mmCIF file of C-alpha atoms in Angstrom:
data_model
loop_
_atom_site.group_PDB
_atom_site.id
_atom_site.type_symbol
_atom_site.label_atom_id
_atom_site.label_comp_id
_atom_site.label_asym_id
_atom_site.label_seq_id
_atom_site.Cartn_x
_atom_site.Cartn_y
_atom_site.Cartn_z
ATOM 1 C CA MET A 1 1.927 -5.092 -27.031
ATOM 2 C CA GLU A 2 1.682 -1.306 -26.720
ATOM 3 C CA ASP A 3 -2.115 -1.486 -26.904
ATOM 4 C CA ASP A 4 -2.250 -4.006 -24.028
ATOM 5 C CA TYR A 5 -0.132 -1.755 -21.819
ATOM 6 C CA GLU A 6 -2.172 1.355 -22.624
ATOM 7 C CA ARG A 7 -5.418 -0.535 -22.028
ATOM 8 C CA PHE A 8 -4.140 -1.794 -18.675
ATOM 9 C CA VAL A 9 -3.124 1.722 -17.576
ATOM 10 C CA GLY A 10 -6.465 3.177 -18.653
ATOM 11 C CA GLU A 11 -8.449 0.515 -16.810
ATOM 12 C CA ARG A 12 -6.445 0.180 -13.584
ATOM 13 C CA ALA A 13 -4.844 3.588 -12.885
ATOM 14 C CA ASP A 14 -7.587 4.710 -10.473
ATOM 15 C CA ALA A 15 -7.446 1.471 -8.483
ATOM 16 C CA LEU A 16 -3.662 1.744 -8.283
ATOM 17 C CA LEU A 17 -3.980 5.330 -7.060
ATOM 18 C CA ARG A 18 -6.377 4.231 -4.285
ATOM 19 C CA TYR A 19 -3.937 1.479 -3.322
ATOM 20 C CA GLY A 20 -1.072 3.989 -3.245
ATOM 21 C CA TYR A 21 -3.133 6.322 -1.075
ATOM 22 C CA LEU A 22 -3.813 3.540 1.422
ATOM 23 C CA LEU A 23 -0.091 2.850 1.614
ATOM 24 C CA THR A 24 1.060 6.459 1.920
ATOM 25 C CA GLY A 25 -1.875 8.479 3.234
ATOM 26 C CA ASN A 26 -0.882 11.265 0.884
ATOM 27 C CA PRO A 27 -2.284 11.779 -2.633
ATOM 28 C CA HIS A 28 0.968 13.235 -3.977
ATOM 29 C CA ASP A 29 3.102 10.341 -2.731
ATOM 30 C CA ALA A 30 0.453 7.914 -3.981
ATOM 31 C CA ALA A 31 0.605 9.465 -7.460
ATOM 32 C CA ASP A 32 4.413 9.238 -7.399
ATOM 33 C CA LEU A 33 4.240 5.550 -6.464
ATOM 34 C CA VAL A 34 1.749 4.827 -9.246
ATOM 35 C CA GLN A 35 3.812 6.718 -11.803
ATOM 36 C CA GLU A 36 7.043 4.949 -10.837
ATOM 37 C CA GLY A 37 5.288 1.567 -10.753
ATOM 38 C CA LEU A 38 3.815 2.083 -14.228
ATOM 39 C CA VAL A 39 7.145 3.318 -15.632
ATOM 40 C CA ARG A 40 8.836 0.195 -14.318
ATOM 41 C CA LEU A 41 6.046 -2.011 -15.682
ATOM 42 C CA ARG A 42 6.436 -0.398 -19.118
ATOM 43 C CA GLY A 43 10.152 -1.137 -19.074
ATOM 44 C CA ALA A 44 9.518 -4.751 -18.067
ATOM 45 C CA TRP A 45 6.346 -5.325 -20.098
ATOM 46 C CA SER A 46 7.961 -7.872 -22.409
ATOM 47 C CA ARG A 47 9.404 -9.759 -19.415
ATOM 48 C CA VAL A 48 6.418 -9.724 -17.038
ATOM 49 C CA ARG A 49 5.809 -13.381 -16.233
ATOM 50 C CA ARG A 50 2.166 -13.131 -15.331
ATOM 51 C CA LYS A 51 0.741 -11.309 -18.342
ATOM 52 C CA HIS A 52 -2.742 -12.088 -17.068
ATOM 53 C CA ASP A 53 -2.011 -10.099 -13.866
ATOM 54 C CA PRO A 54 0.250 -7.088 -14.560
ATOM 55 C CA GLU A 55 -1.439 -5.255 -11.698
ATOM 56 C CA ARG A 56 0.280 -7.557 -9.234
ATOM 57 C CA TYR A 57 3.651 -6.521 -10.685
ATOM 58 C CA VAL A 58 2.790 -2.829 -10.251
ATOM 59 C CA ARG A 59 1.429 -3.278 -6.714
ATOM 60 C CA THR A 60 4.512 -5.264 -5.712
ATOM 61 C CA THR A 61 6.722 -2.523 -7.144
ATOM 62 C CA MET A 62 4.719 0.197 -5.370
ATOM 63 C CA THR A 63 4.854 -1.628 -2.041
ATOM 64 C CA ARG A 64 8.592 -2.201 -2.259
ATOM 65 C CA LEU A 65 9.219 1.421 -3.233
ATOM 66 C CA HIS A 66 7.076 2.595 -0.335
ATOM 67 C CA VAL A 67 8.886 0.376 2.178
ATOM 68 C CA ASN A 68 12.285 1.444 0.815
ATOM 69 C CA ILE A 69 11.348 5.112 1.121
ATOM 70 C CA TRP A 70 10.083 4.425 4.633
ATOM 71 C CA ARG A 71 13.412 2.793 5.547
ATOM 72 C CA LEU A 72 15.293 5.845 4.288
ATOM 73 C CA ARG A 73 13.070 8.269 6.193
ATOM 74 C CA ARG A 74 12.394 6.311 9.372
ATOM 75 C CA ARG A 75 14.718 8.490 11.433
ATOM 76 C CA GLU A 76 12.932 11.645 10.328
ATOM 77 C CA GLN A 77 9.768 12.808 12.038
ATOM 78 C CA LEU A 78 7.479 13.411 9.081
ATOM 79 C CA SER A 79 3.916 14.518 9.411
ATOM 80 C CA TRP A 80 1.354 14.706 6.640
ATOM 81 C CA ASP A 81 -1.792 16.749 6.722
ATOM 82 C CA LEU A 82 -4.674 14.909 5.161
ATOM 83 C CA PRO A 83 -6.197 16.607 2.141
ATOM 84 C CA GLU A 84 -9.507 18.363 2.601
ATOM 85 C CA GLU A 85 -11.163 15.867 0.279
ATOM 86 C CA PRO A 86 -9.344 12.522 0.533
ATOM 87 C CA VAL A 87 -9.433 9.934 -2.212
ATOM 88 C CA THR A 88 -11.738 7.234 -0.911
ATOM 89 C CA ASP A 89 -12.780 3.823 -2.038
ATOM 90 C CA VAL A 90 -16.450 3.185 -2.729
ATOM 91 C CA HIS A 91 -16.653 1.212 0.514
ATOM 92 C CA ASP A 92 -14.697 3.694 2.599
ATOM 93 C CA ASP A 93 -15.914 6.834 4.294
ATOM 94 C CA GLY A 94 -12.373 7.845 5.292
ATOM 95 C CA SER A 95 -12.488 6.128 8.665
ATOM 96 C CA VAL A 96 -10.160 3.359 7.465
ATOM 97 C CA TRP A 97 -7.389 5.859 6.780
ATOM 98 C CA LYS A 98 -7.894 7.560 10.154
ATOM 99 C CA VAL A 99 -7.235 4.232 11.832
ATOM 100 C CA LEU A 100 -4.355 3.216 9.555
ATOM 101 C CA GLU A 101 -2.536 6.530 9.889
ATOM 102 C CA THR A 102 -1.847 5.752 13.543
ATOM 103 C CA LEU A 103 0.384 2.825 12.540
ATOM 104 C CA PRO A 104 4.033 2.772 11.455
ATOM 105 C CA LYS A 105 4.373 2.432 7.671
ATOM 106 C CA LYS A 106 5.570 -1.177 7.678
ATOM 107 C CA GLN A 107 2.657 -2.311 9.876
ATOM 108 C CA ARG A 108 0.243 -0.284 7.755
ATOM 109 C CA ALA A 109 1.572 -1.915 4.562
ATOM 110 C CA VAL A 110 1.142 -5.402 6.054
ATOM 111 C CA LEU A 111 -2.475 -4.705 7.044
ATOM 112 C CA VAL A 112 -3.315 -3.139 3.676
ATOM 113 C CA LEU A 113 -1.875 -6.123 1.838
ATOM 114 C CA ARG A 114 -3.542 -8.639 4.147
ATOM 115 C CA TYR A 115 -7.019 -7.148 4.507
ATOM 116 C CA TYR A 116 -7.449 -4.770 1.557
ATOM 117 C CA GLU A 117 -5.622 -6.875 -1.030
ATOM 118 C CA ASP A 118 -6.517 -10.222 0.637
ATOM 119 C CA LEU A 119 -3.003 -11.625 0.228
ATOM 120 C CA SER A 120 -1.501 -14.507 2.175
ATOM 121 C CA ASP A 121 1.445 -14.105 4.542
ATOM 122 C CA ALA A 122 3.705 -15.738 1.948
ATOM 123 C CA GLU A 123 2.591 -13.304 -0.761
ATOM 124 C CA ILE A 124 3.040 -10.325 1.568
ATOM 125 C CA ALA A 125 6.506 -11.557 2.551
ATOM 126 C CA GLU A 126 7.467 -11.852 -1.117
ATOM 127 C CA ILE A 127 6.148 -8.398 -1.988
ATOM 128 C CA MET A 128 7.785 -6.672 0.975
ATOM 129 C CA GLY A 129 10.996 -8.664 0.905
ATOM 130 C CA ILE A 130 10.631 -9.876 4.497
ATOM 131 C CA SER A 131 10.050 -13.255 6.146
ATOM 132 C CA ARG A 132 6.603 -14.718 6.841
ATOM 133 C CA GLY A 133 7.346 -14.515 10.559
ATOM 134 C CA THR A 134 7.995 -10.782 10.223
ATOM 135 C CA VAL A 135 4.707 -10.405 8.361
ATOM 136 C CA ARG A 136 2.857 -12.148 11.199
ATOM 137 C CA SER A 137 4.627 -10.170 13.928
ATOM 138 C CA GLN A 138 4.021 -6.843 12.147
ATOM 139 C CA ALA A 139 0.342 -7.714 11.690
ATOM 140 C CA SER A 140 0.040 -8.774 15.327
ATOM 141 C CA ARG A 141 1.698 -5.576 16.585
ATOM 142 C CA ALA A 142 -0.487 -3.457 14.325
ATOM 143 C CA LEU A 143 -3.688 -5.147 15.488
ATOM 144 C CA ASP A 144 -2.588 -4.871 19.145
ATOM 145 C CA LYS A 145 -1.961 -1.160 18.669
ATOM 146 C CA LEU A 146 -5.352 -0.681 16.994
ATOM 147 C CA ARG A 147 -7.099 -2.548 19.826
ATOM 148 C CA ALA A 148 -5.303 -0.446 22.454
ATOM 149 C CA THR A 149 -6.213 2.743 20.599
ATOM 150 C CA GLU A 150 -9.859 1.666 20.416
ATOM 151 C CA LEU A 151 -9.964 0.827 24.136
ATOM 152 C CA ALA A 152 -8.382 4.156 25.023
ATOM 153 C CA SER A 153 -10.908 6.053 22.917
ATOM 154 C CA LEU A 154 -13.791 4.127 24.503
ATOM 155 C CA GLU A 155 -12.524 4.894 27.998
ATOM 156 C CA SER A 156 -12.064 8.590 27.212
ATOM 157 C CA THR A 157 -15.735 8.896 26.208
ATOM 158 C CA ARG A 158 -16.960 7.604 29.562
#
């Protein structure tokens, strides 16, 4: 049992850190999310239903923690400076984060889960603790905002 957990952490910690960074946009907050998610997984290891997919448990935990923190802070005006050398995925040159950072955290989480994690609306709703309709409306608002931002940037270059 202990060996399985340690093997999982050794194999998936970097991927979880990248996922946390996409959610938070900050390497320190991402590391905190990963650490808390793994601590909670360790405590629940004997009860995790899907032993073949413990990563889903950790990602669900990380997403819920992130949304809960966002709810607590939403009245504050926080601003994060990006690190000089951001953590990037193999397929990402950093431009994905630049686009995602313009979105509110809940909309960003929905897009990350939908397009980065390739989850269905029902799965996203379960992870975030919201309805499927809210998932769709948050995704729609996020995509509308991204389209408007893109159009504005195109017009400013003319």
